[in-house]
XYZ file of N, CA and C in Angstrom:
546
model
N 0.852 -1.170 0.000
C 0.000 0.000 0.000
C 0.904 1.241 0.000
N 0.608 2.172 -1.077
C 1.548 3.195 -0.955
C 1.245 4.026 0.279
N 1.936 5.233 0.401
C 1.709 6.340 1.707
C 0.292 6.947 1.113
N 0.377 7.455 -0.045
C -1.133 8.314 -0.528
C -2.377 7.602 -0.047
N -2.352 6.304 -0.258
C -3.219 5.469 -0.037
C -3.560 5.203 1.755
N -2.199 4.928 2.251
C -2.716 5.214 3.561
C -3.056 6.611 3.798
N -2.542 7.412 3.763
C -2.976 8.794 4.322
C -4.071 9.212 4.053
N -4.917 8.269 2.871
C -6.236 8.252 2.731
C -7.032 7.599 3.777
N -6.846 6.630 3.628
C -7.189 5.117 4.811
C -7.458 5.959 6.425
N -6.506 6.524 6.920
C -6.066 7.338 8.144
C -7.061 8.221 8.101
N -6.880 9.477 7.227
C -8.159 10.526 7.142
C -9.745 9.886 7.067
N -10.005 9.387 6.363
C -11.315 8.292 6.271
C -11.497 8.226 7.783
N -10.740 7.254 8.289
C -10.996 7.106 9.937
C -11.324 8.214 10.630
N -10.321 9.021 10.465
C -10.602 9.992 11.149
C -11.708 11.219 11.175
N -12.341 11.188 10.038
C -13.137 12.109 9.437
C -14.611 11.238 10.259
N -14.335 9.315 9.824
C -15.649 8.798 10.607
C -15.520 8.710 12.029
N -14.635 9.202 13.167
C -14.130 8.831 14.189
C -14.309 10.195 14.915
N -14.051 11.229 14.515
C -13.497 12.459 15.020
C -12.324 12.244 16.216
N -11.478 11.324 15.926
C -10.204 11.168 16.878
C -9.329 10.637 15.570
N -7.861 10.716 16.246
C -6.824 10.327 15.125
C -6.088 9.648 15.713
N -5.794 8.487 15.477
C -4.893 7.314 15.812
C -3.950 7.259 14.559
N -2.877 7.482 14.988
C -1.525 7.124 14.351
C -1.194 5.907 14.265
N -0.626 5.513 12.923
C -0.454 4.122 13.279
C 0.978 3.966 11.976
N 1.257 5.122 11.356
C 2.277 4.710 10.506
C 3.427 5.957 10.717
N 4.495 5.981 10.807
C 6.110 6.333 11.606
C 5.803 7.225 10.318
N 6.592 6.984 9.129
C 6.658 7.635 8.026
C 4.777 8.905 7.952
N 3.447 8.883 8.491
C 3.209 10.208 8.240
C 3.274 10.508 9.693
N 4.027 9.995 10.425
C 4.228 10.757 12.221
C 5.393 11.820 11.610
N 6.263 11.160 10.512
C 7.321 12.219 10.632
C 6.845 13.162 9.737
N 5.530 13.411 8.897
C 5.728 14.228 8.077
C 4.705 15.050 8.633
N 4.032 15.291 9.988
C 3.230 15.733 10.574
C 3.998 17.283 10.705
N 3.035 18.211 10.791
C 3.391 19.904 10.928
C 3.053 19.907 12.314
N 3.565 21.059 13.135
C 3.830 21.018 14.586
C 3.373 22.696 14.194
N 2.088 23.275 14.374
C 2.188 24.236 14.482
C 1.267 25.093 16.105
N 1.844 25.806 16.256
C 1.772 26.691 17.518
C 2.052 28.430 17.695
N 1.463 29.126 18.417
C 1.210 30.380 18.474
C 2.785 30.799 18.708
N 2.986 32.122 18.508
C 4.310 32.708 19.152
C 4.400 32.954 20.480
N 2.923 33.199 21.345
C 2.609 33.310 22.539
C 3.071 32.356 23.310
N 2.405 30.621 22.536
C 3.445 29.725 23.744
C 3.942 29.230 23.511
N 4.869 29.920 22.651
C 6.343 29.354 22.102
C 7.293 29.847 23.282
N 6.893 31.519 23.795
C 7.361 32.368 24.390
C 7.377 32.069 25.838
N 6.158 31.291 26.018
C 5.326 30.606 27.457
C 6.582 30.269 27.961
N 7.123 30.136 29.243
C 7.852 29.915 30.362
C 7.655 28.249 31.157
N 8.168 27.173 30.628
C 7.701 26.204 31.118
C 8.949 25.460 31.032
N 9.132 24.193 31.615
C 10.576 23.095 31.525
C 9.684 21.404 31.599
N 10.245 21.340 30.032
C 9.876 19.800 29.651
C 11.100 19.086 29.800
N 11.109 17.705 29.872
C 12.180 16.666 29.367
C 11.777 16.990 28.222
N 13.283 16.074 27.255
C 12.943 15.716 25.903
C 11.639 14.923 25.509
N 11.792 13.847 26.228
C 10.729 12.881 25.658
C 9.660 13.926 26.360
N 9.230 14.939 27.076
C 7.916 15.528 26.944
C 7.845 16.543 26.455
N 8.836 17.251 25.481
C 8.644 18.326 24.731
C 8.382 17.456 23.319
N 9.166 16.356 22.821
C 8.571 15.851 21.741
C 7.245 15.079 21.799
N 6.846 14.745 22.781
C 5.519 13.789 22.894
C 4.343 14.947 23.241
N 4.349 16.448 23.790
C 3.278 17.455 23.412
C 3.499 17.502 22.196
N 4.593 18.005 21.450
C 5.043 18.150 19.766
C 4.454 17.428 19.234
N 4.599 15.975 19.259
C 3.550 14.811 18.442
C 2.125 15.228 18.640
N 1.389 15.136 19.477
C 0.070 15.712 20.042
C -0.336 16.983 19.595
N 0.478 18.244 19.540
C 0.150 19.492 18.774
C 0.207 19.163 17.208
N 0.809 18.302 16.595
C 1.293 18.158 15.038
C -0.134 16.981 14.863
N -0.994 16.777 15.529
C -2.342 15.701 15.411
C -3.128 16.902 15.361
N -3.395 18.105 15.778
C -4.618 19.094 15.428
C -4.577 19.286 14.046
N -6.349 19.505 13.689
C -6.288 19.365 12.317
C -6.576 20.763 12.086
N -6.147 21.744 10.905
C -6.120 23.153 10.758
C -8.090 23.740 10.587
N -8.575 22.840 10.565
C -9.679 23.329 10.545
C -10.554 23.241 11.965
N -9.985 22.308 12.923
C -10.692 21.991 14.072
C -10.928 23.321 14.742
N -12.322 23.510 15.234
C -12.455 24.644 15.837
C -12.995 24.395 18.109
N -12.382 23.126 18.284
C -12.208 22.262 19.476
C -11.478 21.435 19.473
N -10.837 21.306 20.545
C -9.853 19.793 20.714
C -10.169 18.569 20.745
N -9.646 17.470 20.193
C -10.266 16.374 20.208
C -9.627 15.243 21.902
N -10.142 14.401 21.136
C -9.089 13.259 21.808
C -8.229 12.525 21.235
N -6.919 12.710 21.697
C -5.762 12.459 20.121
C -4.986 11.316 20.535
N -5.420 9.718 20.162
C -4.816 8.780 20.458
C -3.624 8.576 19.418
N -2.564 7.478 20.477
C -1.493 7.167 19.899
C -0.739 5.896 20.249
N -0.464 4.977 19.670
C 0.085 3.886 20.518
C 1.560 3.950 20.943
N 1.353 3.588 22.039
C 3.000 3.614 22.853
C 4.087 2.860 21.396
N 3.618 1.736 20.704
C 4.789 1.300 19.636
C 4.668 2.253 18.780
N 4.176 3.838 18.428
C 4.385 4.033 17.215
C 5.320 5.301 17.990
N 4.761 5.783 19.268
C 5.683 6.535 20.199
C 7.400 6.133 20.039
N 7.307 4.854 20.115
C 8.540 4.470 20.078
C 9.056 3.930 19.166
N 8.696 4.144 17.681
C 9.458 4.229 16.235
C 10.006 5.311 15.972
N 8.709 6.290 16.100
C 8.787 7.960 15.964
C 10.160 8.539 16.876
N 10.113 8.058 17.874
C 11.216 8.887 18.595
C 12.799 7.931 18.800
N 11.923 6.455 18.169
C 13.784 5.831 18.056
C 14.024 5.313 19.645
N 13.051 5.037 20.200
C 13.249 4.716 21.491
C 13.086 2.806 21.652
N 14.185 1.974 22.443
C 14.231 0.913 22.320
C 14.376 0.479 23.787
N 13.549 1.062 24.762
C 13.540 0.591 26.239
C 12.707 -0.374 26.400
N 13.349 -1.559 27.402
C 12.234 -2.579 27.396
C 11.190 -1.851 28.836
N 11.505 -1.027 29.268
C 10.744 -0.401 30.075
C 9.794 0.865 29.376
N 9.723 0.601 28.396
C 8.987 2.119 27.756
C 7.928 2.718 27.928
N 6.939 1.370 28.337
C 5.261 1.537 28.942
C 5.308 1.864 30.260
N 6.377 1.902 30.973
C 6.349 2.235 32.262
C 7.216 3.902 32.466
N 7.899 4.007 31.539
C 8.590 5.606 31.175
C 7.096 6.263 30.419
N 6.396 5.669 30.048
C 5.607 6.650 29.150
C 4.195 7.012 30.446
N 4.389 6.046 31.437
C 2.784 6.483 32.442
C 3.436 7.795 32.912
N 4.984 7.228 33.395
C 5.979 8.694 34.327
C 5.763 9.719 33.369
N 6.179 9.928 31.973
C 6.232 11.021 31.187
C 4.883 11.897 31.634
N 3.480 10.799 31.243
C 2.632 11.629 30.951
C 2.231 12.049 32.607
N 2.272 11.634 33.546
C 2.151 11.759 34.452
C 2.927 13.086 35.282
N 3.939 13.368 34.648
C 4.698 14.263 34.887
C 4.207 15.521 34.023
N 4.002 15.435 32.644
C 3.398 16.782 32.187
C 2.011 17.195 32.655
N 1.201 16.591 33.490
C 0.094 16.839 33.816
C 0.328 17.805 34.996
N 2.000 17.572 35.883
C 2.048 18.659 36.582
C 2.770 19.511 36.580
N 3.203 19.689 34.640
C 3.570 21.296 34.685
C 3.488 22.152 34.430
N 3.312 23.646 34.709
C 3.090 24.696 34.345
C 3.703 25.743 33.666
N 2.546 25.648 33.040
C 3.621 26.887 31.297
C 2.819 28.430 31.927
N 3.905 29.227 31.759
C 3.166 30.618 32.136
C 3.386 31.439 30.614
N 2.225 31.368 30.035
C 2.244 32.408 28.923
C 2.085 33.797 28.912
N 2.998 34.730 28.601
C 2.875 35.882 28.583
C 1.575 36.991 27.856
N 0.525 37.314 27.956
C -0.332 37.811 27.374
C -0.569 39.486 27.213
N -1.361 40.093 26.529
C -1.335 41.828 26.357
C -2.868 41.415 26.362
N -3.624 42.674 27.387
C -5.032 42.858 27.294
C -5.435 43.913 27.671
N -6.291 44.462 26.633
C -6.227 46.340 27.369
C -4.898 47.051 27.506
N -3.718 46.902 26.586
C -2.701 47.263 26.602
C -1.956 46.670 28.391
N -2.741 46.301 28.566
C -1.854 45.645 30.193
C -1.283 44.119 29.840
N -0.091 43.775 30.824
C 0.630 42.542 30.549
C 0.156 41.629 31.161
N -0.031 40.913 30.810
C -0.906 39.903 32.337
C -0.302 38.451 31.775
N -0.249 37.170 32.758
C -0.096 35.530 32.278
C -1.116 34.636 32.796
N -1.061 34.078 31.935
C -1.516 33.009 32.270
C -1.049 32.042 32.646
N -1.398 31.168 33.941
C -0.749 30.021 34.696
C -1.458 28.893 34.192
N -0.883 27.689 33.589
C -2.056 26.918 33.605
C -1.136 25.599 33.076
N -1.714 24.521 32.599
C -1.004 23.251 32.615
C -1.155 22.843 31.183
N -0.887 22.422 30.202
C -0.583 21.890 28.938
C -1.136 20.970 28.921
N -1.560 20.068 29.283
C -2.388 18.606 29.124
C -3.416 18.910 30.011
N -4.794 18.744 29.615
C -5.868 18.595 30.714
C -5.708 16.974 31.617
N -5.609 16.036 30.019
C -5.660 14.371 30.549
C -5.116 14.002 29.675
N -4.769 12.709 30.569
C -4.020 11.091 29.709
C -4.819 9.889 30.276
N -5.308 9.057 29.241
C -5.949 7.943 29.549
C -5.213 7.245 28.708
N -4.674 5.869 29.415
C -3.600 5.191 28.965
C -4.291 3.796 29.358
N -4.321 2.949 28.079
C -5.028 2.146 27.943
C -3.770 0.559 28.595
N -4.316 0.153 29.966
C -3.271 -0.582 30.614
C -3.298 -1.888 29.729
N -4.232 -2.848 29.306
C -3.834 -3.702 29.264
C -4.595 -3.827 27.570
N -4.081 -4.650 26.631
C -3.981 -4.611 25.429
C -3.032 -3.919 24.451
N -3.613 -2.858 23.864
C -2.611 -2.058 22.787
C -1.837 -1.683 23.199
N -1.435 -0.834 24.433
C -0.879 0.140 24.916
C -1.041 1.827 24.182
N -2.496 2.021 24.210
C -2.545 3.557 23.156
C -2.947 4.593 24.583
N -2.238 5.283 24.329
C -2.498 6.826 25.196
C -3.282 7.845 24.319
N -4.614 7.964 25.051
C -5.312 9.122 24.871
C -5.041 10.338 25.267
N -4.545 11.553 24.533
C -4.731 12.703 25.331
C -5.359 13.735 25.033
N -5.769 14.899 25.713
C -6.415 15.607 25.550
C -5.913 17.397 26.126
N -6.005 18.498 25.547
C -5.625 19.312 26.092
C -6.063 19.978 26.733
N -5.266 21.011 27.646
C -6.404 22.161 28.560
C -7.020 22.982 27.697
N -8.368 23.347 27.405
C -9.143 24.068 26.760
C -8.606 25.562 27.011
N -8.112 26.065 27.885
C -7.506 27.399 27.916
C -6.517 27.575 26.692
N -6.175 26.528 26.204
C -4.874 26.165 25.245
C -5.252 26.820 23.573
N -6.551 26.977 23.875
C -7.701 26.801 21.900
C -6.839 28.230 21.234
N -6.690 29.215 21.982
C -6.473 30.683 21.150
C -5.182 30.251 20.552
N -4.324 29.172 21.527
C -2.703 29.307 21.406
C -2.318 28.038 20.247
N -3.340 27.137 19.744
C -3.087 25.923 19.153
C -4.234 25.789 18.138
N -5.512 26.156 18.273
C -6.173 26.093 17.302
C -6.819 27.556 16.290
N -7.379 27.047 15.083
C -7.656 28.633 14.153
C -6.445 29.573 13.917
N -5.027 29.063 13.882
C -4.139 29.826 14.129
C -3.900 30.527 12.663
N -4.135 31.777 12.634
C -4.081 32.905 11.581
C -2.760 33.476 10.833
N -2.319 33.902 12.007
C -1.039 34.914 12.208
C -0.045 34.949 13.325
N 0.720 34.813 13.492
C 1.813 34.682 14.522
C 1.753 33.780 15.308
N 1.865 32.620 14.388
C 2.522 31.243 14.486
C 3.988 30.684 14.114
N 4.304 29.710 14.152
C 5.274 28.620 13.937
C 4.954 27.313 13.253
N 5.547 27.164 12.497
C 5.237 25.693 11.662
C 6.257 24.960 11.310
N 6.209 23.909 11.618
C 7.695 22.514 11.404
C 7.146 21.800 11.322
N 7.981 20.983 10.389
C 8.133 19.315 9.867
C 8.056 18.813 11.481
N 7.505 18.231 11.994
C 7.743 17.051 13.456
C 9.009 16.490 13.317
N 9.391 16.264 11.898
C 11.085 15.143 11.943
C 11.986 16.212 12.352
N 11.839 18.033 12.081
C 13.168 18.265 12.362
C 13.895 18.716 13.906
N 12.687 18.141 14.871
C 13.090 18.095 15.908
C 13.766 16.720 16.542
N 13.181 15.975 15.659
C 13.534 14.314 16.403
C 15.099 13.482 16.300
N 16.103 14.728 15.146
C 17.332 14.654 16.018
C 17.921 15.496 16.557
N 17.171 16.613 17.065
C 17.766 17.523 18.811
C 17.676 16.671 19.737
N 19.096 16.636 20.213
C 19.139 15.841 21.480
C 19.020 16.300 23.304
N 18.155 17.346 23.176
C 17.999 18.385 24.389
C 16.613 19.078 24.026
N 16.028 19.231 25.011
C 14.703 19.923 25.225
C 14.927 21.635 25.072
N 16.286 21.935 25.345
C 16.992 23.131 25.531
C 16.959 24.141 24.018
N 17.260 23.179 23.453
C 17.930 23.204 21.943
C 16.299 23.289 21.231
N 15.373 22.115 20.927
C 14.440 22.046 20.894
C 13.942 23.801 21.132
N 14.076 24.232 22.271
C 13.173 25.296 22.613
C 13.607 26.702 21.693
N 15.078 25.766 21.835
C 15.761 27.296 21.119
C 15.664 27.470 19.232
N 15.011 26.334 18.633
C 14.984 26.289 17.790
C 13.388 26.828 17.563
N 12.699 26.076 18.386
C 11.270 27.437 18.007
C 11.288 28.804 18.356
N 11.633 29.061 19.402
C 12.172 30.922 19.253
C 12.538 30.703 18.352
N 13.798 30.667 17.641
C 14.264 30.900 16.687
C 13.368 30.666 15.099
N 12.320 29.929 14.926
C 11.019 29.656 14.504
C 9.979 31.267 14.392
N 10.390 31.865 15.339
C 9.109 33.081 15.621
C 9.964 34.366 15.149
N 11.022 34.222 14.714
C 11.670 35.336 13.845
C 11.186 35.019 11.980
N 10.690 34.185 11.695
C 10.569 33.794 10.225
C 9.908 34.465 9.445
């Protein structure tokens, strides 16, 4: 089956589903990662594996969605996509998601010409399916919609692959700033 053909197959689902399950490495890498300049700018500290695993999850919104879905993914395609070969991986991936649920991005905002932030958390939920597939559901904080969805103007847009050989979350970050000069 060629890629056109799946990427048909995939959309189909997804169009009858209103959720998107990934299931092929080759269109994980050709997925767009796009996001506001606002919380690019946002003040927050990921690991790697949780700055690329929101990245995967932001590069699943579809440009027309005008709400967030529920954006499944299976832990084996998690770990093609990112090249990861731990025999512990289902047990690094409960810690991962478990860990971004408690951190806080402070985005810088302008309202009424006043500066104000917002405090708030990047993932609303993870439902992680224990026994069978191993697919993680996630879902985002709805405060998130101005900064990730309908995005117009003063955004960022990347290939998903050209982060997946930065080997630092650091670097990663510094390459989307560097993204919001374009």
């Amino acid at each position: 089956m060629n890629d056109e053909r799946r990427i048909v197959l995939i959309l189909n689902s997804y169009l009858k589903s209103n959720e998107l399950y990934i299931v092929n490495k080759t269109l994980l890498m050709n997925q767009l990662v796009k996001k506001s300049h606002e919380l690019v700018m946002g003040k927050f500290s990921f690991s790697l594996l949780e700055l690329r695993l929101f990245s995967l999850i932001v590069s699943m919104i579809d440009d027309r969605d005008e709400d967030f879905k529920t954006y499944k993914i299976a832990v084996k395609d998690i770990m093609k996509t990112f090249n990861l070969k731990s025999k512990t991986i289902y047990a690094e991936i409960q810690q991962v998601t478990t860990s971004m649920l408690k951190k806080i991005i402070v985005i810088p905002v302008q309202e009424d010409g006043i500066q104000k932030e917002i405090k708030s958390t990047l993932m609303s939920s993870f439902k992680y399916e224990v026994s069978g597939r191993g697919v993680i559901e996630a879902t985002f904080n709805p405060i998130l919609k101005p900064y990730l969805l309908q995005l117009k103007s003063k955004f960022l847009l990347y290939n998903l692959s050209n982060i997946l050989q930065i080997g630092s979350a650091t670097s990663i970050r510094i390459f989307e700033l560097l993204k919001t000069f374009e």
